[in-house]
Amino acid sequence: MTSVQGARARARIEITAAIKDEARAQLAAEGAAKLSLRAVAREVGMVSSALYRYFPSRDDLLTALIIDAYDAVGAAAEQALADSRAATAPDDHLARWTAVCRAVRAWAVAHPHEYALIYGSPVPGYSAPQDTIGPASRVALVLIGILGEALAAEGVAPPPVPAALRPEAERIAAEFARDLPPAHDLPPALAVAMVAAWSQLFGLVSFEVFGQFNRVVEDRETFFATAADRLGREIGLLARS
């Protein structure tokens, strides 16, 4: 790459970052539904036609912000797992589960508008493309990976599946087996328990981020940590003796 090409690449990276930063500011002020390329262009000192060379449409810009948000919370979960592995005993799968859940909450509380973009109300007229699926899966893959490690170490005993739920549990397990790496295969009882806990995790986070705990829960960090630990135990993760 020539020095001129390198300078152009750096300039493009910087301008792209400035556009995204301004778009995030608009998300915080107006919400995703009111995101406007013209308004973003005006605030970053560009004409609209120049901004279109970076993001051809509002949906392209939204997709970039969504991917960034999913990647950010996914990276927080992955780092929490790495840190927990370094700080806890190899068989303390419950501690790792709780650490990852707490990292997801911490990221969401620190970035409420980005959290709302990916876990809040759908944006009218926007349909997320396939590009978002990988980033959106990162947190779930971390949690499934913890359960897979616990399963291999006989550190998890999932609750029995009611007969009425058995076909769905088997379907979910088959989907995991088809779409995820082999290390993430889970038996039906554990797969369905994981999906239930995953949805409850984000329900807890959403209640806090969107204000549903106001005048109800005051010590929210302790409340969440206790709830996350309980979710892990309900899946069947065994507490370290």
Short mmCIF file of C-alpha atoms in Angstrom, two decimals:
data_model
loop_
_atom_site.label_atom_id
_atom_site.label_comp_id
_atom_site.label_asym_id
_atom_site.label_seq_id
_atom_site.Cartn_x
_atom_site.Cartn_y
_atom_site.Cartn_z
CA MET A 1 0.00 0.00 0.00
CA THR A 2 1.39 3.42 -0.96
CA SER A 3 1.57 6.29 1.51
CA VAL A 4 -1.29 8.01 -0.33
CA GLN A 5 -3.45 4.88 -0.13
CA GLY A 6 -2.58 4.50 3.54
CA ALA A 7 -3.57 8.08 4.26
CA ARG A 8 -6.86 7.60 2.43
CA ALA A 9 -7.59 4.41 4.35
CA ARG A 10 -6.88 6.13 7.66
CA ALA A 11 -9.06 9.07 6.68
CA ARG A 12 -11.89 6.74 5.78
CA ILE A 13 -11.59 4.96 9.12
CA GLU A 14 -11.65 8.27 10.98
CA ILE A 15 -14.63 9.61 9.05
CA THR A 16 -16.53 6.35 9.47
CA ALA A 17 -15.91 6.52 13.21
CA ALA A 18 -17.10 10.14 13.33
CA ILE A 19 -20.28 9.24 11.45
CA LYS A 20 -21.00 6.38 13.84
CA ASP A 21 -20.30 8.54 16.89
CA GLU A 22 -22.76 11.16 15.69
CA ALA A 23 -25.32 8.49 14.86
CA ARG A 24 -24.99 7.11 18.40
CA ALA A 25 -25.53 10.62 19.76
CA GLN A 26 -28.73 10.81 17.71
CA LEU A 27 -29.83 7.43 19.05
CA ALA A 28 -29.43 8.77 22.57
CA ALA A 29 -31.30 11.98 21.80
CA GLU A 30 -34.02 10.87 19.39
CA GLY A 31 -34.11 7.07 19.25
CA ALA A 32 -33.33 4.75 16.37
CA ALA A 33 -36.59 5.38 14.53
CA LYS A 34 -35.63 9.04 13.99
CA LEU A 35 -32.07 8.41 12.84
CA SER A 36 -31.46 10.65 9.82
CA LEU A 37 -28.52 10.48 7.43
CA ARG A 38 -29.01 14.14 6.53
CA ALA A 39 -28.87 15.17 10.18
CA VAL A 40 -25.77 13.04 10.77
CA ALA A 41 -24.09 14.52 7.70
CA ARG A 42 -24.89 18.04 8.86
CA GLU A 43 -23.44 17.47 12.32
CA VAL A 44 -20.18 15.97 11.03
CA GLY A 45 -19.78 18.74 8.44
CA MET A 46 -20.48 16.68 5.33
CA VAL A 47 -22.93 17.02 2.50
CA SER A 48 -25.40 14.14 2.29
CA SER A 49 -24.02 12.89 -1.00
CA ALA A 50 -20.57 12.46 0.60
CA LEU A 51 -21.98 10.51 3.54
CA TYR A 52 -23.71 8.12 1.15
CA ARG A 53 -20.29 6.94 0.01
CA TYR A 54 -19.80 5.56 3.53
CA PHE A 55 -23.35 4.43 4.27
CA PRO A 56 -25.65 4.25 1.25
CA SER A 57 -28.81 4.22 3.37
CA ARG A 58 -30.12 4.66 6.89
CA ASP A 59 -30.43 0.88 7.14
CA ASP A 60 -26.75 0.43 6.28
CA LEU A 61 -25.81 2.81 9.08
CA LEU A 62 -28.18 1.10 11.50
CA THR A 63 -26.71 -2.27 10.61
CA ALA A 64 -23.19 -1.00 11.31
CA LEU A 65 -24.29 0.34 14.70
CA ILE A 66 -26.11 -2.90 15.53
CA ILE A 67 -23.09 -5.02 14.64
CA ASP A 68 -20.84 -2.75 16.72
CA ALA A 69 -23.19 -3.06 19.70
CA TYR A 70 -23.45 -6.84 19.47
CA ASP A 71 -19.67 -7.08 19.10
CA ALA A 72 -19.13 -4.83 22.11
CA VAL A 73 -21.38 -6.79 24.48
CA GLY A 74 -19.99 -10.03 23.04
CA ALA A 75 -16.44 -8.88 23.69
CA ALA A 76 -17.41 -7.95 27.26
CA ALA A 77 -18.80 -11.45 27.80
CA GLU A 78 -15.74 -13.11 26.30
CA GLN A 79 -13.36 -11.01 28.40
CA ALA A 80 -15.34 -11.79 31.55
CA LEU A 81 -15.03 -15.50 30.79
CA ALA A 82 -11.28 -15.20 30.26
CA ASP A 83 -10.85 -13.22 33.48
CA SER A 84 -13.02 -15.66 35.44
CA ARG A 85 -11.06 -18.64 34.16
CA ALA A 86 -7.88 -17.01 35.42
CA ALA A 87 -9.39 -16.21 38.82
CA THR A 88 -11.45 -19.31 39.66
CA ALA A 89 -10.94 -23.03 40.01
CA PRO A 90 -11.24 -25.08 36.79
CA ASP A 91 -14.44 -26.74 38.01
CA ASP A 92 -16.20 -23.54 39.10
CA HIS A 93 -18.48 -23.29 36.09
CA LEU A 94 -21.18 -21.51 38.09
CA ALA A 95 -18.77 -18.68 38.93
CA ARG A 96 -17.92 -18.28 35.25
CA TRP A 97 -21.59 -18.24 34.29
CA THR A 98 -22.32 -15.53 36.86
CA ALA A 99 -19.28 -13.48 35.83
CA VAL A 100 -20.38 -13.45 32.20
CA CYS A 101 -23.94 -12.49 33.13
CA ARG A 102 -22.66 -9.63 35.29
CA ALA A 103 -20.46 -8.41 32.43
CA VAL A 104 -23.47 -8.31 30.10
CA ARG A 105 -25.40 -6.27 32.65
CA ALA A 106 -22.47 -3.90 33.24
CA TRP A 107 -22.13 -3.23 29.53
CA ALA A 108 -25.86 -2.63 29.13
CA VAL A 109 -26.03 -0.22 32.07
CA ALA A 110 -23.03 1.69 30.71
CA HIS A 111 -24.44 1.77 27.14
CA PRO A 112 -28.24 1.93 27.51
CA HIS A 113 -28.95 3.41 24.09
CA GLU A 114 -26.84 0.85 22.27
CA TYR A 115 -28.48 -1.88 24.34
CA ALA A 116 -31.89 -0.51 23.37
CA LEU A 117 -30.88 -0.64 19.72
CA ILE A 118 -30.25 -4.40 19.84
CA TYR A 119 -32.65 -5.55 22.58
CA GLY A 120 -35.34 -2.88 22.57
CA SER A 121 -38.31 -2.30 20.31
CA PRO A 122 -37.78 -3.10 16.61
CA VAL A 123 -37.00 -0.10 14.41
CA PRO A 124 -39.96 0.53 12.07
CA GLY A 125 -39.14 -0.37 8.49
CA TYR A 126 -35.80 -2.00 9.32
CA SER A 127 -35.01 -5.67 8.81
CA ALA A 128 -31.66 -6.89 10.13
CA PRO A 129 -29.52 -8.63 7.49
CA GLN A 130 -27.62 -11.89 7.83
CA ASP A 131 -24.49 -9.91 8.74
CA THR A 132 -25.88 -9.34 12.23
CA ILE A 133 -26.35 -13.02 13.11
CA GLY A 134 -22.73 -13.81 13.97
CA PRO A 135 -22.23 -10.79 16.24
CA ALA A 136 -25.65 -11.35 17.83
CA SER A 137 -24.63 -14.90 18.77
CA ARG A 138 -21.48 -14.04 20.71
CA VAL A 139 -22.98 -13.80 24.20
CA ALA A 140 -25.04 -16.96 23.71
CA LEU A 141 -21.98 -18.85 22.45
CA VAL A 142 -20.06 -17.87 25.57
CA LEU A 143 -22.85 -19.13 27.82
CA ILE A 144 -23.33 -22.32 25.81
CA GLY A 145 -19.59 -22.88 25.92
CA ILE A 146 -19.63 -22.71 29.72
CA LEU A 147 -22.38 -25.32 29.81
CA GLY A 148 -20.49 -27.50 27.35
CA GLU A 149 -17.38 -27.41 29.55
CA ALA A 150 -19.48 -28.19 32.62
CA LEU A 151 -21.13 -31.09 30.81
CA ALA A 152 -17.76 -32.56 29.84
CA ALA A 153 -16.58 -32.23 33.45
CA GLU A 154 -19.81 -33.65 34.92
CA GLY A 155 -20.43 -30.30 36.53
CA VAL A 156 -24.02 -29.84 35.42
CA ALA A 157 -27.23 -31.75 36.09
CA PRO A 158 -30.07 -30.18 34.11
CA PRO A 159 -33.63 -30.58 35.34
CA PRO A 160 -35.82 -33.18 33.63
CA VAL A 161 -37.83 -32.03 30.63
CA PRO A 162 -41.63 -32.35 30.93
CA ALA A 163 -43.08 -34.72 28.36
CA ALA A 164 -45.00 -31.93 26.63
CA LEU A 165 -41.78 -29.95 26.13
CA ARG A 166 -39.65 -32.88 24.99
CA PRO A 167 -40.20 -32.44 21.21
CA GLU A 168 -39.26 -28.77 21.42
CA ALA A 169 -36.22 -29.52 23.58
CA GLU A 170 -35.05 -32.07 21.02
CA ARG A 171 -35.61 -29.61 18.20
CA ILE A 172 -33.58 -26.91 19.98
CA ALA A 173 -30.75 -29.36 20.67
CA ALA A 174 -30.76 -30.41 17.01
CA GLU A 175 -30.56 -26.75 15.94
CA PHE A 176 -27.59 -26.24 18.25
CA ALA A 177 -25.91 -29.35 16.84
CA ARG A 178 -26.49 -28.17 13.27
CA ASP A 179 -25.51 -24.52 13.64
CA LEU A 180 -22.86 -24.44 16.38
CA PRO A 181 -19.33 -25.84 16.69
CA PRO A 182 -19.18 -29.44 18.06
CA ALA A 183 -17.93 -28.23 21.45
CA HIS A 184 -21.28 -26.44 21.88
CA ASP A 185 -23.51 -29.50 21.44
CA LEU A 186 -25.90 -29.86 24.37
CA PRO A 187 -28.40 -32.61 25.24
CA PRO A 188 -32.08 -31.59 24.95
CA ALA A 189 -32.59 -30.99 28.68
CA LEU A 190 -29.61 -28.67 28.87
CA ALA A 191 -30.34 -26.93 25.57
CA VAL A 192 -33.88 -25.99 26.55
CA ALA A 193 -32.75 -24.90 30.03
CA MET A 194 -30.09 -22.71 28.39
CA VAL A 195 -32.63 -20.97 26.16
CA ALA A 196 -34.90 -20.29 29.15
CA ALA A 197 -32.03 -18.89 31.22
CA TRP A 198 -30.71 -16.82 28.30
CA SER A 199 -34.11 -15.16 27.84
CA GLN A 200 -34.43 -14.55 31.58
CA LEU A 201 -30.96 -13.02 31.70
CA PHE A 202 -31.89 -10.40 29.11
CA GLY A 203 -35.26 -9.91 30.76
CA LEU A 204 -33.48 -8.94 33.97
CA VAL A 205 -31.14 -6.61 32.13
CA SER A 206 -33.96 -5.02 30.15
CA PHE A 207 -36.04 -4.42 33.26
CA GLU A 208 -33.14 -2.45 34.73
CA VAL A 209 -32.08 -0.58 31.61
CA PHE A 210 -35.64 0.39 30.67
CA GLY A 211 -36.57 1.57 34.17
CA GLN A 212 -38.90 -1.22 35.27
CA PHE A 213 -37.00 -1.62 38.55
CA ASN A 214 -37.42 2.04 39.52
CA ARG A 215 -38.87 2.29 43.05
CA VAL A 216 -38.74 -1.50 43.28
CA VAL A 217 -35.09 -2.63 43.41
CA GLU A 218 -32.46 -0.34 44.91
CA ASP A 219 -29.34 -2.52 45.25
CA ARG A 220 -29.52 -3.64 41.66
CA GLU A 221 -26.02 -5.03 41.34
CA THR A 222 -26.48 -7.42 44.26
CA PHE A 223 -29.99 -8.27 43.10
CA PHE A 224 -28.73 -9.11 39.62
CA ALA A 225 -25.73 -11.12 40.82
CA THR A 226 -28.01 -13.23 43.02
CA ALA A 227 -30.50 -13.73 40.20
CA ALA A 228 -27.74 -14.70 37.74
CA ASP A 229 -26.36 -17.25 40.20
CA ARG A 230 -29.86 -18.66 40.64
CA LEU A 231 -30.32 -18.94 36.87
CA GLY A 232 -27.12 -20.95 36.65
CA ARG A 233 -28.25 -23.27 39.41
CA GLU A 234 -31.68 -23.70 37.80
CA ILE A 235 -29.96 -24.81 34.58
CA GLY A 236 -28.21 -27.41 36.70
CA LEU A 237 -24.72 -25.96 37.14
CA LEU A 238 -23.31 -27.50 40.27
CA ALA A 239 -21.88 -25.24 42.95
CA ARG A 240 -18.25 -25.98 43.72
CA SER A 241 -17.97 -27.81 47.02
#
